[in-house]
Short mmCIF file of C-alpha atoms in Angstrom, two decimals:
data_model
loop_
_atom_site.label_atom_id
_atom_site.label_comp_id
_atom_site.label_asym_id
_atom_site.label_seq_id
_atom_site.Cartn_x
_atom_site.Cartn_y
_atom_site.Cartn_z
CA MET A 1 0.00 0.00 0.00
CA GLU A 2 1.04 3.61 -0.50
CA VAL A 3 1.66 5.97 2.41
CA THR A 4 -0.07 9.26 1.62
CA ARG A 5 -1.24 10.26 5.13
CA ILE A 6 1.03 9.89 8.16
CA PHE A 7 -1.23 7.34 9.88
CA ASP A 8 -0.96 5.13 6.78
CA LEU A 9 2.43 4.15 8.21
CA LEU A 10 0.72 1.77 10.65
CA PRO A 11 -1.12 -0.52 8.19
CA TYR A 12 1.85 -0.17 5.82
CA HIS A 13 4.22 -1.41 8.54
CA GLU A 14 1.98 -4.35 9.43
CA ALA A 15 1.56 -5.37 5.77
CA THR A 16 5.22 -4.92 4.79
CA PHE A 17 7.45 -6.17 7.60
CA LYS A 18 7.84 -9.30 9.69
CA PRO A 19 6.19 -9.18 13.12
CA LYS A 20 8.42 -7.98 15.95
CA GLU A 21 7.84 -7.24 19.61
CA ASP A 22 9.64 -3.90 19.60
CA VAL A 23 8.24 -1.62 16.91
CA VAL A 24 8.46 1.08 19.61
CA ALA A 25 9.84 0.80 23.14
CA SER A 26 10.42 3.06 26.12
CA LYS A 27 11.60 2.51 29.67
CA GLU A 28 9.29 2.33 32.66
CA ASN A 29 10.61 1.64 36.16
CA GLY A 30 13.92 0.40 34.80
CA ASP A 31 12.55 -2.00 32.19
CA TRP A 32 11.99 -1.62 28.46
CA VAL A 33 8.29 -1.77 27.65
CA LYS A 34 7.91 -2.94 24.05
CA TYR A 35 4.98 -2.79 21.65
CA SER A 36 4.32 -4.87 18.54
CA ILE A 37 2.57 -3.31 15.54
CA LYS A 38 -0.70 -5.05 16.50
CA GLN A 39 -0.53 -3.62 20.04
CA TYR A 40 0.45 -0.22 18.64
CA ARG A 41 -2.48 -0.12 16.20
CA GLU A 42 -4.97 -1.33 18.79
CA ILE A 43 -3.96 1.40 21.26
CA VAL A 44 -4.08 4.07 18.54
CA ASP A 45 -7.52 2.99 17.38
CA ASN A 46 -8.87 2.97 20.94
CA ILE A 47 -7.56 6.49 21.55
CA SER A 48 -9.17 7.53 18.27
CA TYR A 49 -12.49 6.03 19.38
CA GLY A 50 -12.07 7.92 22.63
CA PHE A 51 -11.57 11.17 20.72
CA LEU A 52 -14.72 10.50 18.70
CA SER A 53 -16.65 9.88 21.93
CA LEU A 54 -15.38 13.20 23.30
CA GLY A 55 -16.67 14.96 20.20
CA VAL A 56 -13.29 15.85 18.70
CA GLN A 57 -13.86 17.31 15.24
CA PRO A 58 -11.62 17.55 12.15
CA GLY A 59 -9.42 20.61 12.54
CA ASP A 60 -9.48 20.61 16.36
CA LYS A 61 -6.06 21.23 17.88
CA ILE A 62 -4.67 18.79 20.44
CA ALA A 63 -1.40 19.50 22.24
CA GLN A 64 1.21 17.15 23.62
CA ILE A 65 3.89 18.14 26.12
CA SER A 66 6.13 15.16 26.73
CA SER A 67 9.59 13.73 26.46
CA ASN A 68 10.12 10.93 23.92
CA ARG A 69 8.16 7.81 24.76
CA ALA A 70 5.95 5.25 23.07
CA GLU A 71 2.81 7.10 24.16
CA TRP A 72 3.91 10.11 22.12
CA ASN A 73 3.41 8.01 18.98
CA PHE A 74 0.10 6.56 20.14
CA VAL A 75 -1.44 9.97 20.73
CA ASP A 76 0.14 11.45 17.60
CA MET A 77 -1.31 8.80 15.30
CA ALA A 78 -4.71 8.88 17.01
CA ILE A 79 -4.94 12.67 16.62
CA LEU A 80 -4.14 12.40 12.92
CA GLN A 81 -6.56 9.50 12.30
CA VAL A 82 -9.56 11.57 13.41
CA GLY A 83 -8.54 14.58 11.33
CA ALA A 84 -7.44 16.70 14.27
CA ILE A 85 -4.20 18.71 14.30
CA HIS A 86 -1.28 17.82 16.55
CA VAL A 87 0.42 20.70 18.37
CA PRO A 88 3.58 19.25 19.98
CA ILE A 89 5.16 21.57 22.56
CA TYR A 90 8.66 21.51 24.08
CA PRO A 91 8.77 20.38 27.73
CA THR A 92 11.39 23.08 28.40
CA ILE A 93 9.76 26.38 27.45
CA SER A 94 8.62 29.18 29.75
CA GLU A 95 5.25 29.49 31.44
CA SER A 96 4.41 32.53 29.31
CA ASP A 97 5.15 30.59 26.11
CA TYR A 98 2.95 27.69 27.24
CA LYS A 99 0.12 30.10 27.89
CA TYR A 100 0.61 31.84 24.55
CA ILE A 101 0.79 28.66 22.44
CA LEU A 102 -2.12 26.88 24.12
CA SER A 103 -4.27 29.99 23.65
CA HIS A 104 -3.04 31.00 20.19
CA ALA A 105 -3.48 27.49 18.75
CA GLU A 106 -6.93 27.21 20.38
CA VAL A 107 -5.96 23.84 21.85
CA THR A 108 -8.90 21.74 23.09
CA TYR A 109 -7.10 18.84 24.82
CA VAL A 110 -3.63 18.57 26.34
CA PHE A 111 -1.55 15.41 26.89
CA ILE A 112 1.31 15.72 29.34
CA SER A 113 3.82 13.20 30.60
CA GLY A 114 4.48 13.84 34.26
CA GLN A 115 4.33 15.80 37.50
CA ASP A 116 7.28 18.10 36.74
CA LEU A 117 5.57 19.43 33.64
CA LEU A 118 2.18 19.60 35.31
CA ARG A 119 3.63 21.88 37.98
CA LYS A 120 4.72 24.30 35.27
CA ILE A 121 1.31 24.67 33.64
CA ASP A 122 -1.39 23.42 36.01
CA HIS A 123 -2.11 26.85 37.48
CA ILE A 124 -2.44 28.51 34.06
CA LEU A 125 -4.80 25.93 32.55
CA PRO A 126 -7.98 27.45 34.09
CA GLU A 127 -7.12 30.75 32.35
CA ILE A 128 -7.18 29.08 28.90
CA THR A 129 -10.87 28.77 28.18
CA ASN A 130 -10.56 26.68 25.01
CA ILE A 131 -9.07 23.68 26.90
CA LYS A 132 -11.69 21.00 27.56
CA GLY A 133 -9.51 18.36 29.22
CA VAL A 134 -6.03 17.25 30.29
CA TYR A 135 -4.64 13.71 30.21
CA THR A 136 -1.39 12.41 31.70
CA TYR A 137 0.82 9.38 31.07
CA LYS A 138 1.48 8.84 34.77
CA ASP A 139 -1.06 8.66 37.55
CA HIS A 140 -1.99 12.10 38.88
CA HIS A 141 -5.21 12.45 40.78
CA GLU A 142 -5.95 15.96 39.54
CA HIS A 143 -6.18 14.90 35.88
CA LYS A 144 -7.29 11.86 33.90
CA HIS A 145 -4.85 9.16 32.82
CA LEU A 146 -4.39 8.20 29.16
CA ASN A 147 -5.74 4.75 30.04
CA GLU A 148 -9.10 6.34 30.86
CA LEU A 149 -9.32 7.64 27.29
CA ILE A 150 -8.30 4.22 25.96
CA ASP A 151 -11.03 2.58 28.07
CA LEU A 152 -13.57 5.13 26.81
CA GLY A 153 -12.57 4.19 23.27
CA LYS A 154 -12.90 0.46 23.96
CA GLN A 155 -16.42 1.02 25.27
CA ASN A 156 -17.41 3.11 22.24
CA ALA A 157 -15.57 1.51 19.33
CA ASN A 158 -17.24 2.96 16.25
CA HIS A 159 -15.35 1.39 13.35
CA THR A 160 -17.60 2.91 10.69
CA GLN A 161 -17.17 6.45 12.00
CA LEU A 162 -13.40 6.12 12.31
CA ASP A 163 -13.08 4.62 8.83
CA ALA A 164 -15.11 7.53 7.44
CA ARG A 165 -12.91 10.08 9.22
CA LYS A 166 -9.74 8.47 7.88
CA ALA A 167 -11.12 8.23 4.34
CA ALA A 168 -11.93 11.96 4.33
CA ILE A 169 -8.36 13.03 5.18
CA MET A 170 -6.32 14.17 2.18
CA PRO A 171 -2.50 14.36 1.83
CA GLU A 172 -2.71 18.16 1.61
CA ASP A 173 -4.70 18.47 4.84
CA LEU A 174 -3.02 20.10 7.81
CA ALA A 175 -1.42 17.53 10.13
CA THR A 176 0.50 19.58 12.66
CA ILE A 177 1.39 23.05 13.88
CA ILE A 178 4.93 23.28 15.26
CA TYR A 179 5.79 26.45 17.15
CA THR A 180 9.16 28.15 16.78
CA SER A 181 11.36 28.98 19.75
CA GLY A 182 10.20 32.60 19.82
CA THR A 183 13.71 34.10 19.84
CA THR A 184 12.53 36.93 17.55
CA GLY A 185 9.28 37.63 19.39
CA LYS A 186 6.23 35.49 20.02
CA PRO A 187 6.49 31.83 18.91
CA LYS A 188 5.13 31.34 15.40
CA GLY A 189 3.06 28.31 14.43
CA VAL A 190 4.46 26.51 11.38
CA MET A 191 1.67 24.68 9.53
CA LEU A 192 2.67 21.35 7.94
CA THR A 193 0.50 18.97 5.92
CA HIS A 194 0.71 15.19 5.78
CA HIS A 195 2.39 15.52 2.38
CA ASN A 196 4.96 18.04 3.65
CA ILE A 197 6.30 15.51 6.15
CA ILE A 198 5.83 12.33 4.10
CA SER A 199 7.66 13.77 1.08
CA ASN A 200 10.58 14.53 3.38
CA PHE A 201 11.02 11.07 4.88
CA LYS A 202 10.40 9.31 1.58
CA VAL A 203 13.20 11.21 -0.13
CA CYS A 204 15.54 10.25 2.75
CA ALA A 205 14.55 6.57 2.75
CA TYR A 206 17.52 5.44 0.62
CA ILE A 207 20.10 6.73 3.12
CA PRO A 208 20.12 4.22 6.04
CA PRO A 209 22.02 1.09 4.91
CA PHE A 210 19.93 -1.28 7.05
CA GLY A 211 16.93 -3.53 6.68
CA GLU A 212 13.95 -4.08 8.97
CA GLU A 213 16.14 -5.80 11.57
CA ALA A 214 17.68 -2.42 12.49
CA LYS A 215 17.25 -0.70 15.84
CA ALA A 216 17.26 3.06 16.37
CA VAL A 217 17.71 5.03 19.58
CA SER A 218 15.80 8.32 19.68
CA TYR A 219 16.58 11.08 22.15
CA LEU A 220 16.24 14.38 20.24
CA PRO A 221 12.82 15.91 21.00
CA LEU A 222 9.93 14.55 18.94
CA CYS A 223 8.29 17.96 19.19
CA HIS A 224 11.00 19.18 16.77
CA VAL A 225 10.30 18.40 13.13
CA TYR A 226 13.72 16.81 12.51
CA GLU A 227 13.42 13.94 14.99
CA ARG A 228 9.74 13.60 14.25
CA MET A 229 10.43 13.14 10.54
CA LEU A 230 13.11 10.56 11.34
CA ASN A 231 10.70 8.80 13.69
CA TYR A 232 8.33 8.37 10.74
CA LEU A 233 11.25 7.31 8.53
CA TYR A 234 12.11 4.51 10.99
CA HIS A 235 8.47 3.38 10.83
CA TYR A 236 8.60 3.49 7.03
CA LEU A 237 11.75 1.34 6.93
CA GLY A 238 10.56 -1.12 9.59
CA PHE A 239 13.19 -0.18 12.19
CA SER A 240 12.59 -0.69 15.92
CA ILE A 241 12.64 2.59 17.87
CA TYR A 242 13.88 2.76 21.45
CA TYR A 243 13.32 6.05 23.27
CA ALA A 244 16.15 7.06 25.57
CA GLU A 245 15.07 8.08 29.06
CA ASN A 246 17.05 11.32 28.99
CA LEU A 247 20.44 12.67 28.01
CA GLY A 248 21.96 11.53 31.30
CA THR A 249 21.02 7.87 30.70
CA ILE A 250 21.65 7.68 26.98
CA THR A 251 24.99 5.89 27.29
CA ASP A 252 23.40 3.11 29.34
CA ASN A 253 20.38 3.02 27.04
CA MET A 254 22.64 2.58 24.02
CA LYS A 255 24.52 -0.22 25.78
CA ASP A 256 21.16 -1.95 26.35
CA VAL A 257 19.85 -1.53 22.82
CA LYS A 258 23.05 -1.66 20.72
CA PRO A 259 21.44 0.54 18.06
CA ASP A 260 22.32 0.55 14.37
CA ILE A 261 21.38 4.22 14.00
CA ILE A 262 20.94 7.36 16.10
CA SER A 263 20.41 10.97 15.11
CA THR A 264 22.32 13.42 17.24
CA VAL A 265 23.80 16.88 17.70
CA PRO A 266 27.34 18.05 18.64
CA ARG A 267 26.55 18.21 22.37
CA LEU A 268 26.32 14.40 22.53
#
């Protein structure tokens, strides 16, 4: 099959490559948690069903503030499958920038990884009237957990509605808005279509000299378009992706994984 929308990578992967247990993996409590393509697709579909149950409409903006982890992919693909627009935000920006981006993009739902990030934005969320809900990837009593959205989707699995949403999405439809660092003023939202990103990773696909047995370690932020494009490239080539915990643990993570490929910057 041809990949013309970003979420097409999931059925393409399942149809093209041999089954493996570690399509994506991230560490939890010291152990690598791995997901096969079947598990990956099931989680994504259930989140999509959850979005449909919440009334998410095509063109709605959904933000994610998180370090690299498997859940980043799950939410990303689910957002795109229902025709919504993913607004990934750096976990390291200022409170004023969070407030500006969440308001300017008219974000309706926010996904956030942990307590440290929640502390930075929790008190400003009530001031942003367009936000309808917040979900976390770790248990925090003040907000819902991602698993609650997955369970909502399981209870309201509407295959026909999801198939119709996916069929209506065109390659030239907006997929994501990525905000600049704001060094020259207010952050500016860069609008990218499915085709913008897909054309980029397809033209790079000849470069890695590996087959589907390859493993990649990812540590550069997925909220930046470079690592995000490479993340999709690894999917397109059938590579396993292991998300490093952080820059301080990356040496140990690489010893664990023994990756064939890693994208990096001079600091590392």
